[in-house]
Coordinates of C-alpha atoms in Angstrom, one line a residue:
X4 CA 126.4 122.5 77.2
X5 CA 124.1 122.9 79.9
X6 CA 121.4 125.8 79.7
X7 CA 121.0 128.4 82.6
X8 CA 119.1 130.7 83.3
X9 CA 119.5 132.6 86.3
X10 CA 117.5 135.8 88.0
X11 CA 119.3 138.1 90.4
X12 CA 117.2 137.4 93.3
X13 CA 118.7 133.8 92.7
X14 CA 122.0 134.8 92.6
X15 CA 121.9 135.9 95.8
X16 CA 123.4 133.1 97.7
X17 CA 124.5 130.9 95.6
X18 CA 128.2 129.8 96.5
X19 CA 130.6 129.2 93.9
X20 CA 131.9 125.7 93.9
X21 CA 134.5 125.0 97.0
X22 CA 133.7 127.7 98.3
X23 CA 132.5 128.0 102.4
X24 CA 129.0 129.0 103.6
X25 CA 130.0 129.7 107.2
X26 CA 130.6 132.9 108.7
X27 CA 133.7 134.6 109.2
X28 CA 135.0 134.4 112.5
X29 CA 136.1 138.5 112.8
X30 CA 132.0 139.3 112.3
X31 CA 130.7 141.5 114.0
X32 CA 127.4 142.9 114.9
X33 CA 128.1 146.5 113.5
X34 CA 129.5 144.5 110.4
X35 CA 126.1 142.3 110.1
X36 CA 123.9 145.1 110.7
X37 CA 125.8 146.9 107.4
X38 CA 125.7 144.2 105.4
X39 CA 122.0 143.6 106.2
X40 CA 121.6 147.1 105.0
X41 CA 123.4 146.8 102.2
X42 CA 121.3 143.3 101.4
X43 CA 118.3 145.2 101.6
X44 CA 119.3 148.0 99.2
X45 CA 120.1 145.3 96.7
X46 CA 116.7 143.4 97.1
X47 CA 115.0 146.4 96.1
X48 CA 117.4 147.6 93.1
X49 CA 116.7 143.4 92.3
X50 CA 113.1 143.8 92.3
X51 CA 112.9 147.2 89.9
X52 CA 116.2 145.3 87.5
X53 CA 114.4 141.9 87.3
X54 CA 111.3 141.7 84.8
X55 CA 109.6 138.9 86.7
X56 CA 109.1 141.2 89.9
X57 CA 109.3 144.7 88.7
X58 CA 105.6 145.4 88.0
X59 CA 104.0 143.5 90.6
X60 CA 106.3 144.6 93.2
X61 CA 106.0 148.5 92.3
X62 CA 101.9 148.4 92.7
X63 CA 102.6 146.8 96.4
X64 CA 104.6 149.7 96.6
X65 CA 102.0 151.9 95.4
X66 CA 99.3 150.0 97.6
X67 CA 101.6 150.3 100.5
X68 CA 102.1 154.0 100.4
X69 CA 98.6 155.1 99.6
X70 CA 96.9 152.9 102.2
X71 CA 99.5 154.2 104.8
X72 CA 97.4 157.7 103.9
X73 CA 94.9 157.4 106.0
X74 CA 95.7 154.5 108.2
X75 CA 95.7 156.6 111.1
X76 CA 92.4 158.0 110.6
X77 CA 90.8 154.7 109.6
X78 CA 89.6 153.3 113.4
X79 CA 87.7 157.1 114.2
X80 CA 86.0 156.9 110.2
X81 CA 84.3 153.8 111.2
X82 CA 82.8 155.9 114.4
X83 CA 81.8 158.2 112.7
X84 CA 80.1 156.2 110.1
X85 CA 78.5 154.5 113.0
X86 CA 80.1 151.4 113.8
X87 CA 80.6 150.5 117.6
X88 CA 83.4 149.3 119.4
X89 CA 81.8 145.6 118.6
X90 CA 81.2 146.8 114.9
X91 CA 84.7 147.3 114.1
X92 CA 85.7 144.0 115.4
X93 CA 83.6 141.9 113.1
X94 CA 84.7 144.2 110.6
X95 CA 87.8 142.7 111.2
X96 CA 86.2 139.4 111.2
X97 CA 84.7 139.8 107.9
X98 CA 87.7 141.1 106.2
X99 CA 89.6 138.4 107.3
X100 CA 87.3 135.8 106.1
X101 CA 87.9 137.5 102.6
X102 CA 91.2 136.2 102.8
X103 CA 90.8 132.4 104.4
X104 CA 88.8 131.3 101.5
X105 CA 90.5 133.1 98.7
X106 CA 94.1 132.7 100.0
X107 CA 94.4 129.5 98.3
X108 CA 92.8 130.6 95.4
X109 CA 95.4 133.2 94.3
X110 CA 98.0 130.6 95.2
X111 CA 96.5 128.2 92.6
X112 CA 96.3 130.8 90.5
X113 CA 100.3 131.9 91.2
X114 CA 100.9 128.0 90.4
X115 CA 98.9 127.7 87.8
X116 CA 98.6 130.5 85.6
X117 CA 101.9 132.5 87.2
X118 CA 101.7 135.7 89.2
X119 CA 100.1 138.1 86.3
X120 CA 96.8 136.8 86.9
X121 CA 96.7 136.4 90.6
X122 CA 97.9 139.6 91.5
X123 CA 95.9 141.5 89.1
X124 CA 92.7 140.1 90.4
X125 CA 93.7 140.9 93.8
X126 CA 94.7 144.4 93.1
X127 CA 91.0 145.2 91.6
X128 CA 89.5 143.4 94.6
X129 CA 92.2 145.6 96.9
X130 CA 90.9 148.8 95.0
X131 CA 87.3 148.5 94.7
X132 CA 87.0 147.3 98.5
X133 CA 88.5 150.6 99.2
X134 CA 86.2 152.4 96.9
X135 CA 83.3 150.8 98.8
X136 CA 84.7 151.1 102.2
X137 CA 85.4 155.3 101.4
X138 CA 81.9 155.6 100.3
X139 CA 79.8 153.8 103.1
X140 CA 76.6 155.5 104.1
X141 CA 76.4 153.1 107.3
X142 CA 77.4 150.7 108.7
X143 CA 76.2 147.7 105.9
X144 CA 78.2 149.8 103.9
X145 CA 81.0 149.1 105.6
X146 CA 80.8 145.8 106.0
X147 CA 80.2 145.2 102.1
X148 CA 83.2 147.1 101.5
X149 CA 85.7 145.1 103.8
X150 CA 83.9 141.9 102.6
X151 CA 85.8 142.8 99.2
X152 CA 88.8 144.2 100.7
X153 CA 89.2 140.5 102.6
X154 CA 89.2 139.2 99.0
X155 CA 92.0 141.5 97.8
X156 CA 94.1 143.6 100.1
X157 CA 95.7 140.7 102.2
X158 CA 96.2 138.3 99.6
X159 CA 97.4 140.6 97.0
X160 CA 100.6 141.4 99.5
X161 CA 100.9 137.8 100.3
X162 CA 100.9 136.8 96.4
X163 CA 102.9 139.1 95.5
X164 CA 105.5 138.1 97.9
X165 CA 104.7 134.0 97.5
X166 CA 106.0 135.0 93.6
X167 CA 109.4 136.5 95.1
X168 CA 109.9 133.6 97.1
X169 CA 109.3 131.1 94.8
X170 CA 112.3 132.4 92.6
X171 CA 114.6 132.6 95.6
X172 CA 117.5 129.7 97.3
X173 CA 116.0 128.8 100.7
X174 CA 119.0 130.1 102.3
X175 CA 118.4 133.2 102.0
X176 CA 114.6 134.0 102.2
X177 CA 114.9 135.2 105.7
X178 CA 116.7 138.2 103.9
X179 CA 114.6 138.6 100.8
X180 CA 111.4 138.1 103.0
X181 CA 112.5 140.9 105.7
X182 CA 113.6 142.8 102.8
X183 CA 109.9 142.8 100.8
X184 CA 108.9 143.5 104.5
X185 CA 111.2 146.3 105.3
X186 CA 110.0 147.9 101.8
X187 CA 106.3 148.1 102.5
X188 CA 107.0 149.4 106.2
X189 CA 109.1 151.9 105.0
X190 CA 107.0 153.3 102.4
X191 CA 103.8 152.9 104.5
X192 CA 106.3 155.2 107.3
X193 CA 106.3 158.1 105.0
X194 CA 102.6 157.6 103.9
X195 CA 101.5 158.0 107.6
X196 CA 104.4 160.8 107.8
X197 CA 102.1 162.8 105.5
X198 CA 99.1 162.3 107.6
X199 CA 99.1 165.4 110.0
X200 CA 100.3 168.0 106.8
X201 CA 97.9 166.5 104.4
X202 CA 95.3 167.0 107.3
X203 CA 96.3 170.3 107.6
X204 CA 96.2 171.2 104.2
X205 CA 92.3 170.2 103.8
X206 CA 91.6 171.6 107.2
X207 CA 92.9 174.6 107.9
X208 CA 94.0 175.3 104.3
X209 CA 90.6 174.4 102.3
X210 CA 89.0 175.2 105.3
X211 CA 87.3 171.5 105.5
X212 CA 86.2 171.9 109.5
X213 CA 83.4 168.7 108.7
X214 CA 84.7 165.6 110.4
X215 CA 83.2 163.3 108.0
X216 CA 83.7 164.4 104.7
X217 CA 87.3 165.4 105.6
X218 CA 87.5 161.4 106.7
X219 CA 86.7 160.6 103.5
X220 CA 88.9 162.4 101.9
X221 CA 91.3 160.4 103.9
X222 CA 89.9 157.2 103.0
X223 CA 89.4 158.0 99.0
X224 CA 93.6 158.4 98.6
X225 CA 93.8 154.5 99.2
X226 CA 91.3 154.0 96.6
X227 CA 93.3 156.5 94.4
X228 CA 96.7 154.9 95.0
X229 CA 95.5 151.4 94.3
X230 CA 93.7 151.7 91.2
X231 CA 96.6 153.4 89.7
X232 CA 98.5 150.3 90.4
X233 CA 95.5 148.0 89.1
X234 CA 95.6 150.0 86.0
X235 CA 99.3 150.4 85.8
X236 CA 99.2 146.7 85.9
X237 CA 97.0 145.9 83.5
X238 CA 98.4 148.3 81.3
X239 CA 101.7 146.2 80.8
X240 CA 99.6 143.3 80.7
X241 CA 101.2 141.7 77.4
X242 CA 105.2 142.8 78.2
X243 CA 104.6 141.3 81.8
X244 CA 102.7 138.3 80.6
X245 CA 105.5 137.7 78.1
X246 CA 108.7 138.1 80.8
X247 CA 106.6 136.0 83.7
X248 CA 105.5 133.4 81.8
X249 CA 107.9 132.7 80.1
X250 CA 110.5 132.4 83.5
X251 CA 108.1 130.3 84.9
X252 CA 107.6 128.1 82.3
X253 CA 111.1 127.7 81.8
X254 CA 111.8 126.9 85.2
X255 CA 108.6 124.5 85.2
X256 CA 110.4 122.4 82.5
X257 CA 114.0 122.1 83.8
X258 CA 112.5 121.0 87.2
X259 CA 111.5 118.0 86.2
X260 CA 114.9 117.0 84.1
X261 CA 117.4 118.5 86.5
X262 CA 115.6 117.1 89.8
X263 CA 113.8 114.5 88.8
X264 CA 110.8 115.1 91.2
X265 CA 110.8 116.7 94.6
X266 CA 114.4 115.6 95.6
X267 CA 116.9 118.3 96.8
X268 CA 118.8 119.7 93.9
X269 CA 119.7 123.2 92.0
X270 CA 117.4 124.5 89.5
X271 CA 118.7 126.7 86.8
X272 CA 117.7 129.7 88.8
X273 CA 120.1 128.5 91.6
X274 CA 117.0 127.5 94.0
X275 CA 116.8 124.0 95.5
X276 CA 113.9 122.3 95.6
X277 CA 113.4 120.2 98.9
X278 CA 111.5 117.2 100.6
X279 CA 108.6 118.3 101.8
X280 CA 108.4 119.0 105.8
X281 CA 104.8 118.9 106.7
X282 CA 105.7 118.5 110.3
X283 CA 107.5 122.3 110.3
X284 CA 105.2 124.2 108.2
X285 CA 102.6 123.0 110.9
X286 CA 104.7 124.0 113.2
X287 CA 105.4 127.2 112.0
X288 CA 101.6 127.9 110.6
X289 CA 101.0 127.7 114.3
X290 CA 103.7 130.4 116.0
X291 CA 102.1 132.5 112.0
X292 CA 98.2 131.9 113.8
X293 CA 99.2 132.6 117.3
X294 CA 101.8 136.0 116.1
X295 CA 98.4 137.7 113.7
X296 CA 96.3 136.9 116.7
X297 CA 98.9 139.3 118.9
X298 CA 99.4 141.4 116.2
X299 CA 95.2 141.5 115.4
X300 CA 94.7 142.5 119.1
X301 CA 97.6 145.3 119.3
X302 CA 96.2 147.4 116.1
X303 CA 92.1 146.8 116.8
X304 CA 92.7 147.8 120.9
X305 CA 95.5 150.6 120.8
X306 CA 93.0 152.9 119.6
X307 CA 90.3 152.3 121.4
X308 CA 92.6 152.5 124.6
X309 CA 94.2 156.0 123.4
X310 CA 90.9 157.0 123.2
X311 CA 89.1 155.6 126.0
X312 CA 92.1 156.4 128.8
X313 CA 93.7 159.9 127.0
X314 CA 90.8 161.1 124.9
X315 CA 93.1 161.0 121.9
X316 CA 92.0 161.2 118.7
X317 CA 93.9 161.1 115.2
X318 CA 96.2 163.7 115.6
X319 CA 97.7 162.0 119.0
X320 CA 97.2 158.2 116.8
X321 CA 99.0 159.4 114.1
X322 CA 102.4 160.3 115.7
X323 CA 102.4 157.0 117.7
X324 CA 101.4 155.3 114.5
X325 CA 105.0 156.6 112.9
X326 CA 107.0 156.4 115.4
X327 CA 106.1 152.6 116.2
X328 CA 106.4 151.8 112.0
X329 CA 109.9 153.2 112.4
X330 CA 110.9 150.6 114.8
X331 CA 108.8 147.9 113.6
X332 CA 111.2 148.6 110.1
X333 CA 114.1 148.5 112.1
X334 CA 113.2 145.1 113.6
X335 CA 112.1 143.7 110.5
X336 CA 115.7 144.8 108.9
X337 CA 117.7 143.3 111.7
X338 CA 116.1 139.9 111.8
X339 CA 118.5 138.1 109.5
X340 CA 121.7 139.2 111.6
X341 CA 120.1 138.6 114.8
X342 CA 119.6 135.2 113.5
X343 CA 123.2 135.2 112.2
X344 CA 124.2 136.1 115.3
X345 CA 123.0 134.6 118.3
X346 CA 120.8 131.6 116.5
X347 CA 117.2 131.8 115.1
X348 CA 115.9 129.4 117.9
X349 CA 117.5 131.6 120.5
X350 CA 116.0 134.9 118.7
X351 CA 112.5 133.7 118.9
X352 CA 112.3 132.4 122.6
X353 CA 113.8 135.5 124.1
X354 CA 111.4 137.9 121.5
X355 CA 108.4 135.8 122.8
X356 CA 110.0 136.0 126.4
X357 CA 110.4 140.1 125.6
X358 CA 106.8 140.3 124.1
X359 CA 104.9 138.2 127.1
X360 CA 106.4 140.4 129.3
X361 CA 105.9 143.7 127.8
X362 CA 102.0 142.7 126.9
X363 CA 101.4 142.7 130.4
X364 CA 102.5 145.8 131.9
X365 CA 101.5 148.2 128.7
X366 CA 98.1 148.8 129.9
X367 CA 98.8 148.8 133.6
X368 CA 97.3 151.9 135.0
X369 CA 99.1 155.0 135.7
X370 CA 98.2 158.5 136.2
X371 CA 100.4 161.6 134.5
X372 CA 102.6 162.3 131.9
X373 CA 105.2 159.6 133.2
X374 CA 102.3 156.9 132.7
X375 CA 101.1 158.3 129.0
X376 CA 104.9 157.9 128.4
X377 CA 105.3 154.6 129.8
X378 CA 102.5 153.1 128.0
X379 CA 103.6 154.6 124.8
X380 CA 106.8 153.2 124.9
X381 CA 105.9 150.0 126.1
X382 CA 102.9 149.1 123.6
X383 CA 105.6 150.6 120.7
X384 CA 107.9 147.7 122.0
X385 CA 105.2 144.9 121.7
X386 CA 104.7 146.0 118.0
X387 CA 108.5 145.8 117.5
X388 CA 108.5 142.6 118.7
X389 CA 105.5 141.7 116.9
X390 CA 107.4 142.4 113.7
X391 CA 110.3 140.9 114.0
X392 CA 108.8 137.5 114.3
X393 CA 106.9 137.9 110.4
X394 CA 110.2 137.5 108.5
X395 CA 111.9 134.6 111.1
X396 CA 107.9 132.6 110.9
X397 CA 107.6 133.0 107.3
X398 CA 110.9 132.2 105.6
X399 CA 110.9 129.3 107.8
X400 CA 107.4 127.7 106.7
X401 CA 108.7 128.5 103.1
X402 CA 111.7 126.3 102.8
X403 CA 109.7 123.5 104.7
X404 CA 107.8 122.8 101.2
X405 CA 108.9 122.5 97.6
X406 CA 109.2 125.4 95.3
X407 CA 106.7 123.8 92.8
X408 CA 103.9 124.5 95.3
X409 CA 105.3 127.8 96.7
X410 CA 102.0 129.6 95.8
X411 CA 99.5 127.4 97.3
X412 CA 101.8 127.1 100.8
X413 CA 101.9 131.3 101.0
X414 CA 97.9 130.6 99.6
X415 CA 97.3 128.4 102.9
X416 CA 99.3 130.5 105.2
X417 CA 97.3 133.9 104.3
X418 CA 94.5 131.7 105.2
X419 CA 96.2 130.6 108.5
X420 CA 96.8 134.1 109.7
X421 CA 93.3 135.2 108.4
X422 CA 92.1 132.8 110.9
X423 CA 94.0 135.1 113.5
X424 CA 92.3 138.2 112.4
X425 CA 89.1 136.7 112.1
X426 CA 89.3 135.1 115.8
X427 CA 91.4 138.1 116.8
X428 CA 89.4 141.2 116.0
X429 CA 85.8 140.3 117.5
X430 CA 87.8 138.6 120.7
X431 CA 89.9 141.6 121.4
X432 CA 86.8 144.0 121.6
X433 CA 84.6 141.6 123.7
X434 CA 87.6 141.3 126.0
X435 CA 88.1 144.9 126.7
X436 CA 84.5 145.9 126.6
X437 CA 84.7 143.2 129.9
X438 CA 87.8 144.3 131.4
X439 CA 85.9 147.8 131.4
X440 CA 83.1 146.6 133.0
X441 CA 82.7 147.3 136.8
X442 CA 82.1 144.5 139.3
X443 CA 79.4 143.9 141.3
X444 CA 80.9 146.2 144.3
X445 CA 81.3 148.6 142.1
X446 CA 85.1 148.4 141.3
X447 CA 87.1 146.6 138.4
X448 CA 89.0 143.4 138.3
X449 CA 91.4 144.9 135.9
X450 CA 92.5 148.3 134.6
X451 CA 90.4 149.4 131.5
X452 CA 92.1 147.1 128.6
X453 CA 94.3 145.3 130.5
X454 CA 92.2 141.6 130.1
X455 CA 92.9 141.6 126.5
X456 CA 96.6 142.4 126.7
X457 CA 96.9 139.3 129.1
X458 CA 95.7 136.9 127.1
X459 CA 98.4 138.3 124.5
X460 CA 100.8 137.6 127.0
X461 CA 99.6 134.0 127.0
X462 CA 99.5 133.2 123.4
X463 CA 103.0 134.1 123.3
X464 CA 103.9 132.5 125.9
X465 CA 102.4 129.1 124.1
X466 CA 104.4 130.1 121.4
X467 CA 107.5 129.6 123.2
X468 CA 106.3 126.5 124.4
X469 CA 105.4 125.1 120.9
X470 CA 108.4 126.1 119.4
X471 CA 110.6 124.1 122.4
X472 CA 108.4 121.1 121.9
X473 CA 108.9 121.0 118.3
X474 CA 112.5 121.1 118.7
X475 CA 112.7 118.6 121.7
X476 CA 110.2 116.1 120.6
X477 CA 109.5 116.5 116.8
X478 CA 112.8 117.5 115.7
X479 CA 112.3 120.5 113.6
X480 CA 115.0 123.6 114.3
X481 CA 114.2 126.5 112.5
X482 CA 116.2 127.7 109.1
X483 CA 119.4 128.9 109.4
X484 CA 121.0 131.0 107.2
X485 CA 123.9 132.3 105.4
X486 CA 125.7 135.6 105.7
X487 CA 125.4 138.1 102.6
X488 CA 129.3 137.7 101.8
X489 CA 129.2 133.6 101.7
X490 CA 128.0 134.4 98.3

């Protein structure tokens, strides 16, 4: 008798034998977009059931939520520490380098020693960067503490969801991936919900009317949030080690019998390991760089811009900040029926089509109420677009290598999009400190911001061209996948 042993992530699917994968013919997109939702209810009631996931999963939600708390005062605490426009990109910069060395680290370390070990080292990194950053006296204060944030707070989301994937059919990691996604957006929606009242509160309530050490404040809740998930983690250190290790293990040593080596076949947890596809995770580790250097210049310049053209501070950040998560979570929810539906090739070239377009007209110049509004809307788009293309990029370089090496790949692609932030964050502030500067005659070549936002409109546009040269010459066609009830 054989021996299985199966996980509900797994499950998910998995056809039973004779059975069709292909979709029925009276779906529709109301049907899709329910059945999406209903996926991504179950991936979360999966992650709490299943021991492997529950405890790392629950401290990205804790991480999640608290460092939603005072994301939208974060860009305005590092001016009033003392960091310039420049500053704050190479913050950026530094941080990110955090992440492209140690990002294949923790995915040795997933490999190796399973995902106890990895994500607990990343979660104390993730909390005492925080502590550091919150407690900066200056600027070299702040760059020590995003130096250790680098080493933990990217890579600890990233390992954590590397571990999900690894124990999930290729199919359907488009789902599981927007769902881990959709999760962390959502709860990082209500954190920055909580922004303006738990502003209030310390201001008018505790009558805290100093900028600074209200800022703070802000910034110490992160810290707060995620050493409770470092401690709650290490806590359970010997029921998780047992649960984890043990899965992994098990599945290590049936790999080898059942599949006989890297050849497609079904594990016992229903996952298929495949040939590896070097040629489509580069492809795809491309579009990753080229989306985190979009997404790198949107959140470092939107700020700055509110700023510079409204003279907004946090309390007209914050709303935009919500309002643009909300939609960002919509996208990131829909991106498995859109690819159901009209194709994931064809979902990609008319997002970056959408984005190149958009990215170009959301800093034009225009005076009024109607042009506040038409930026808002517009730059809120871009992020929505922005989003939508994490789930469809990653899934996609997943399946193109073997399970066995699942951590290293995610390892490697944190590094990749590291790479974006690094290059992104400096890049973006140079190139709107010159699209501010006047000309010679006096006048500008651009409106304020608007050089930045071009060359966003260009990196997407090379995406689209990448992506149509990899299908055309090299043959690779992104993942398609199967709808929830082809179970």
């Amino acid at each position: 008798m054989q021996v299985t042993k199966s996980g509900p992530l797994s499950k998910m699917g998995t056809c039973p034998p004779g059975s069709s994968a292909t979709v029925a013919p009276e779906m529709t997109v109301s049907r899709g977009i329910l059945e999406t939702l209903a996926t991504q209810i179950n991936v979360a009631r999966e992650f709490l059931i299943d021991p492997r996931f529950r405890e790392p999963v629950v401290v990205i939600w804790v991480a999640s939520f608290g460092s939603a708390l005072h994301y939208p005062v974060t860009f305005y605490y590092l001016l009033e520490v003392g960091a310039t426009k420049m500053d704050i990109g190479w913050l950026g910069f530094i941080a990110s380098l955090g992440s492209l060395v140690c990002g294949p680290i923790y995915g040795w370390l997933l490999d190796q020693y399973g995902s106890l070990t990895a994500v607990s080292l990343a979660a104390a990194a993730c909390s005492i960067g925080c502590l550091v950053r919150g407690m900066a006296i200056d600027v070299n204060g702040l760059y020590v503490g995003y130096f250790v944030l680098g080493i933990g707070a990217e890579n600890l989301w990233t390992t954590v969801l590397s571990h999900v994937v690894r124990h999930t059919e290729p199919s359907r990691r488009v789902s599981v991936i927007s769902g881990y996604l959709f999760q962390v957006t959502a709860l990082r929606i209500v954190g920055r919900a909580l922004y303006p009242p738990f502003n209030f509160l310390l201001e008018d309530g505790f009558q805290m009317t100093q900028t600074l050490p209200r800022m703070r404040i802000h910034m110490g809740m992160c810290t707060a949030f995620c050493f409770f998930g470092t401690a709650r983690l290490l806590g359970n250190w010997g029921v998780i080690q047992a649960s984890t290790t043990g899965a992994e293990s098990f599945e290590d040593s049936k790999v080898g019998s059942v599949t006989g080596g890297l050849s497609a076949a079904v594990t016992p947890f229903g996952i298929k390991t495949t040939e590896p596809q070097p040629t489509k995770f580069a492809l795809f580790a491309a579009l990753l760089v080229l989306q985190s250097l979009c997404l790198t210049f949107a959140n470092t310049l939107w700020p700055l811009y509110l700023t510079d053209a409204f003279g907004w501070g946090p309390r007209g950040y914050a709303p935009l900040v919500f309002v643009s998560s909300v939609f960002s979570a919509a996208a990131i929810t829909l991106a498995p029926v859109l690819g159901r539906a009209l194709g994931q090739l064809r979902v990609l070239m008319m997002t970056y089509a959408l984005g190149a377009g958009v990215a170009v007209i959301t800093f034009a110049q225009s005076d009024g109420v109607v042009g506040i509004w038409f930026h808002c809307i517009s730059f809120i788009l871009l992020l929505t677009v922005l989003a939508l293309l994490e789930p469809v990029l990653k899934a996609n370089a997943s399946v193109s290598m073997p399970e066995r090496v699942q951590g290293v790949s995610f390892g490697v692609l944190t590094s990749i999009a590291g790479i974006g932030v690094m290059v992104g964050s400096p890049l973006a502030t140079y190139l709107y400190n010159q699209s501010e500067r006047p000309q010679t005659d006096g006048t500008q070549a651009t409106s304020p911001g608007s050089l930045p936002m071009w060359v966003v409109a260009g990196f997407l546009v090379t995406s689209g061209v990448l992506l149509l040269a990899g299908v055309t010459l090299g043959g690779v066609s992104p993942t398609s996948e199967k709808p929830p009830h082809s179970r």
